[in-house]
Tab-separated table of C-alpha atoms in Angstrom:
chain	number	residue	atom	x	y	z
X	16	MET	CA	-11.584	-23.721	16.370
X	17	GLU	CA	-12.786	-22.176	13.127
X	18	SER	CA	-12.208	-18.447	12.811
X	19	ILE	CA	-12.437	-15.695	10.204
X	20	ARG	CA	-9.112	-14.011	9.526
X	21	TYR	CA	-9.344	-10.198	9.396
X	22	LEU	CA	-6.300	-8.039	8.619
X	23	ALA	CA	-6.247	-4.306	9.423
X	24	LEU	CA	-3.496	-2.236	7.797
X	25	GLY	CA	-2.723	1.369	8.603
X	26	ASP	CA	-1.496	3.966	11.041
X	27	SER	CA	-2.735	5.608	14.236
X	28	TYR	CA	-6.359	5.575	13.112
X	29	THR	CA	-6.241	1.802	12.698
X	30	ILE	CA	-4.466	0.968	15.950
X	31	GLY	CA	-6.436	3.589	17.884
X	32	THR	CA	-3.831	6.012	19.170
X	33	GLY	CA	-5.280	8.021	22.051
X	34	LEU	CA	-7.747	5.345	23.134
X	35	GLU	CA	-7.508	3.899	26.622
X	36	ASP	CA	-8.126	0.400	25.257
X	37	GLU	CA	-7.297	-0.946	21.788
X	38	ALA	CA	-10.588	-2.858	21.934
X	39	GLN	CA	-12.206	0.540	21.258
X	40	ASN	CA	-10.630	0.961	17.805
X	41	PHE	CA	-12.755	0.483	14.716
X	42	PRO	CA	-11.144	-2.816	13.565
X	43	SER	CA	-11.816	-4.395	16.960
X	44	LEU	CA	-15.395	-3.132	16.870
X	45	LEU	CA	-15.862	-4.536	13.365
X	46	ALA	CA	-14.429	-7.877	14.442
X	47	GLY	CA	-16.790	-7.971	17.389
X	48	ARG	CA	-19.793	-7.156	15.226
X	49	LEU	CA	-18.833	-9.843	12.735
X	50	LYS	CA	-18.546	-12.426	15.506
X	51	ASP	CA	-21.935	-11.404	16.908
X	52	GLU	CA	-23.579	-11.685	13.494
X	53	THR	CA	-22.017	-14.989	12.421
X	54	GLY	CA	-21.289	-16.781	15.668
X	55	ILE	CA	-17.780	-17.436	14.362
X	56	GLU	CA	-14.615	-16.266	16.105
X	57	VAL	CA	-12.746	-13.506	14.298
X	58	ALA	CA	-8.940	-13.590	14.358
X	59	LEU	CA	-8.006	-9.918	14.031
X	60	VAL	CA	-4.442	-9.024	13.096
X	61	ASN	CA	-4.132	-5.255	13.517
X	62	LEU	CA	-0.837	-4.036	12.069
X	63	GLY	CA	-1.531	-0.320	12.477
X	64	VAL	CA	1.295	1.748	13.975
X	65	ASN	CA	1.175	5.361	15.093
X	66	GLY	CA	3.036	7.616	12.669
X	67	TYR	CA	3.230	5.146	9.793
X	68	THR	CA	3.235	6.376	6.197
X	69	THR	CA	2.621	4.408	3.021
X	70	THR	CA	6.363	3.747	2.903
X	71	ASP	CA	6.291	2.234	6.390
X	72	LEU	CA	3.259	0.121	5.538
X	73	ILE	CA	4.989	-1.262	2.451
X	74	ARG	CA	8.188	-2.033	4.344
X	75	GLU	CA	6.795	-3.313	7.657
X	76	GLU	CA	3.169	-4.378	7.224
X	77	LEU	CA	2.998	-5.987	3.790
X	78	PRO	CA	5.531	-8.743	4.586
X	79	VAL	CA	3.390	-9.743	7.574
X	80	ALA	CA	0.231	-9.478	5.503
X	81	ARG	CA	1.567	-11.967	2.999
X	82	ASN	CA	1.815	-14.595	5.750
X	83	ALA	CA	-1.507	-13.776	7.431
X	84	ARG	CA	-3.752	-15.411	4.802
X	85	PRO	CA	-6.534	-12.873	5.436
X	86	GLU	CA	-10.104	-13.304	4.334
X	87	LEU	CA	-11.063	-9.689	5.089
X	88	VAL	CA	-8.914	-6.549	4.881
X	89	THR	CA	-9.215	-2.875	5.783
X	90	ILE	CA	-6.648	-0.276	4.686
X	91	LEU	CA	-6.479	3.269	6.066
X	92	ILE	CA	-3.232	5.101	5.333
X	93	GLY	CA	-2.132	8.564	4.279
X	94	ALA	CA	-2.468	11.042	7.149
X	95	ASN	CA	1.247	10.910	7.898
X	96	ASP	CA	2.090	11.218	4.211
X	97	ILE	CA	0.200	14.516	4.376
X	98	VAL	CA	2.005	15.564	7.552
X	99	GLN	CA	5.368	14.730	5.970
X	100	ARG	CA	4.459	16.717	2.843
X	101	SER	CA	4.513	13.793	0.437
X	102	ASP	CA	3.532	14.842	-3.075
X	103	GLU	CA	0.451	13.491	-4.800
X	104	ALA	CA	2.259	11.400	-7.402
X	105	THR	CA	4.355	9.653	-4.760
X	106	TYR	CA	1.301	8.902	-2.650
X	107	ARG	CA	-0.546	7.510	-5.640
X	108	GLY	CA	2.382	5.277	-6.588
X	109	ARG	CA	2.807	3.862	-3.103
X	110	LEU	CA	-0.914	3.343	-2.647
X	111	ARG	CA	-1.066	1.538	-5.983
X	112	GLN	CA	1.759	-0.715	-4.762
X	113	ILE	CA	-0.141	-1.464	-1.538
X	114	TYR	CA	-3.396	-2.224	-3.319
X	115	GLN	CA	-1.647	-4.458	-5.830
X	116	ALA	CA	-0.004	-6.406	-2.999
X	117	ILE	CA	-3.385	-6.890	-1.320
X	118	ASN	CA	-4.879	-8.108	-4.579
X	119	GLU	CA	-2.061	-10.641	-4.816
X	120	LEU	CA	-3.086	-12.116	-1.440
X	121	GLY	CA	-6.083	-13.643	-3.151
X	122	VAL	CA	-8.714	-11.923	-1.008
X	123	PRO	CA	-11.895	-11.324	-3.043
X	124	ALA	CA	-11.891	-7.620	-3.895
X	125	GLU	CA	-15.342	-7.038	-2.407
X	126	ARG	CA	-13.977	-8.112	0.983
X	127	VAL	CA	-11.348	-5.366	0.979
X	128	LEU	CA	-12.289	-1.941	2.349
X	129	ALA	CA	-10.200	1.075	1.436
X	130	VAL	CA	-11.021	3.615	4.155
X	131	SER	CA	-10.705	7.371	3.713
X	132	ILE	CA	-8.376	9.548	5.775
X	133	PRO	CA	-10.230	11.377	8.575
X	134	ASP	CA	-9.968	15.146	8.535
X	135	PHE	CA	-7.692	16.263	11.349
X	136	SER	CA	-7.212	19.802	9.970
X	137	PRO	CA	-9.268	21.791	12.528
X	138	LEU	CA	-7.941	20.051	15.619
X	139	PRO	CA	-5.714	22.113	17.921
X	140	ALA	CA	-2.906	19.550	17.957
X	141	ALA	CA	-2.697	19.655	14.141
X	142	ALA	CA	-1.462	23.259	14.077
X	143	PRO	CA	2.238	22.317	13.684
X	144	PHE	CA	1.434	20.470	10.441
X	145	GLY	CA	-0.025	23.405	8.507
X	146	SER	CA	-2.984	25.721	8.285
X	147	PRO	CA	-6.459	24.186	8.584
X	148	SER	CA	-7.369	25.164	5.035
X	149	ASP	CA	-4.212	23.651	3.554
X	150	LEU	CA	-4.538	20.434	5.536
X	151	ARG	CA	-8.212	20.053	4.661
X	152	ALA	CA	-7.448	20.525	0.972
X	153	ARG	CA	-4.705	17.905	1.094
X	154	VAL	CA	-6.941	15.436	2.934
X	155	ASP	CA	-9.513	15.853	0.148
X	156	THR	CA	-6.879	15.485	-2.561
X	157	PHE	CA	-5.328	12.365	-1.054
X	158	ASN	CA	-8.743	10.821	-0.494
X	159	ALA	CA	-9.651	11.442	-4.123
X	160	ILE	CA	-6.485	9.571	-5.105
X	161	ALA	CA	-7.355	6.700	-2.763
X	162	ARG	CA	-10.892	6.501	-4.148
X	163	THR	CA	-9.624	6.300	-7.724
X	164	GLU	CA	-6.997	3.681	-6.944
X	165	ALA	CA	-9.407	1.613	-4.842
X	166	THR	CA	-11.946	1.606	-7.658
X	167	THR	CA	-9.260	0.516	-10.111
X	168	ALA	CA	-8.257	-2.314	-7.766
X	169	GLY	CA	-11.883	-3.376	-7.373
X	170	PHE	CA	-12.020	-2.545	-3.661
X	171	ARG	CA	-14.865	-0.874	-1.809
X	172	TYR	CA	-13.995	2.692	-0.860
X	173	VAL	CA	-15.642	3.899	2.347
X	174	ASN	CA	-15.771	7.587	3.227
X	175	ILE	CA	-15.463	8.188	6.971
X	176	THR	CA	-14.065	11.689	6.464
X	177	GLU	CA	-17.467	13.328	6.727
X	178	ILE	CA	-18.008	11.643	10.100
X	179	SER	CA	-14.722	13.119	11.317
X	180	ARG	CA	-15.955	16.559	10.229
X	181	GLU	CA	-19.123	16.396	12.276
X	182	ALA	CA	-19.440	18.566	15.330
X	183	SER	CA	-18.521	16.770	18.515
X	184	ARG	CA	-21.172	14.307	19.625
X	185	GLY	CA	-20.225	14.910	23.230
X	186	ASN	CA	-17.928	13.073	25.584
X	187	ASN	CA	-15.322	10.783	24.037
X	188	TRP	CA	-15.724	12.084	20.485
X	189	LEU	CA	-12.035	13.095	20.534
X	190	ALA	CA	-9.152	11.409	22.311
X	191	GLY	CA	-7.414	13.214	25.110
X	192	ASP	CA	-4.450	14.081	22.890
X	193	GLY	CA	-6.569	16.545	20.918
X	194	LEU	CA	-5.613	14.954	17.622
X	195	HIS	CA	-7.123	11.490	17.296
X	196	PRO	CA	-10.670	10.116	17.349
X	197	GLY	CA	-12.064	9.066	20.695
X	198	PRO	CA	-14.075	5.903	21.335
X	199	ALA	CA	-17.371	7.472	20.268
X	200	GLN	CA	-15.908	8.458	16.897
X	201	HIS	CA	-14.400	5.003	16.396
X	202	ARG	CA	-17.865	3.545	17.056
X	203	ALA	CA	-19.280	5.848	14.396
X	204	PHE	CA	-16.563	4.762	11.951
X	205	ALA	CA	-17.263	1.083	12.643
X	206	SER	CA	-21.008	1.532	12.224
X	207	HIS	CA	-20.564	3.211	8.848
X	208	LEU	CA	-18.112	0.568	7.668
X	209	TRP	CA	-20.514	-2.153	8.743
X	210	GLU	CA	-23.393	-0.488	6.901
X	211	THR	CA	-21.286	-0.615	3.761
X	212	ALA	CA	-19.800	-4.093	4.010
X	213	GLY	CA	-21.659	-6.037	6.689
X	214	ARG	CA	-23.779	-8.059	4.305
X	215	THR	CA	-20.753	-9.132	2.291
X	216	TRP	CA	-18.657	-9.883	5.364
X	217	THR	CA	-21.320	-11.987	7.075
X	218	SER	CA	-21.710	-14.137	3.969
X	219	ILE	CA	-18.066	-15.205	4.044
X	220	ARG	CA	-18.728	-18.588	5.678
X	221	ARG	CA	-22.323	-19.143	4.636
């Protein structure tokens, strides 16, 4: 059966750490929306792993990506680089390596979404990683790097950070671990990503 191949690269935000069901994460929601809009099955390969840094993504996810023959890609990586105190130049270099590898897969650049790092700085469970002000500043700095590198690579950069900074929208906005987005926040992420790229993604087989 014909299907659209969608590859999701990243860390806990991509796999949906803290969710009761991985079907609630934003890549699964995007895949479902794409299927609903096109009537075509979507073969989602979600390589996200909790705790992964850019180094882990390069070592573990890119080799799989090269064999996945994706037609659509999302990349969200960097929160754990911040937690592990990676410096800006190192992050930029590794991100550039990731983006170059994705470009080499032959996916049209407009079908690749570089997704910003959510802001976890004010959450209670983030306290061991630094002060809220320091973490927020580093999230902004790393996202600025990602935006620049995504633009250079020709990818669409999508800012979901501001959604993560919104006041809680009620039940399920945060996961039970006090650190990760809950299902309601993942739905908000997916909706914003779809608003940005839905028209391009639905035209893939038309």
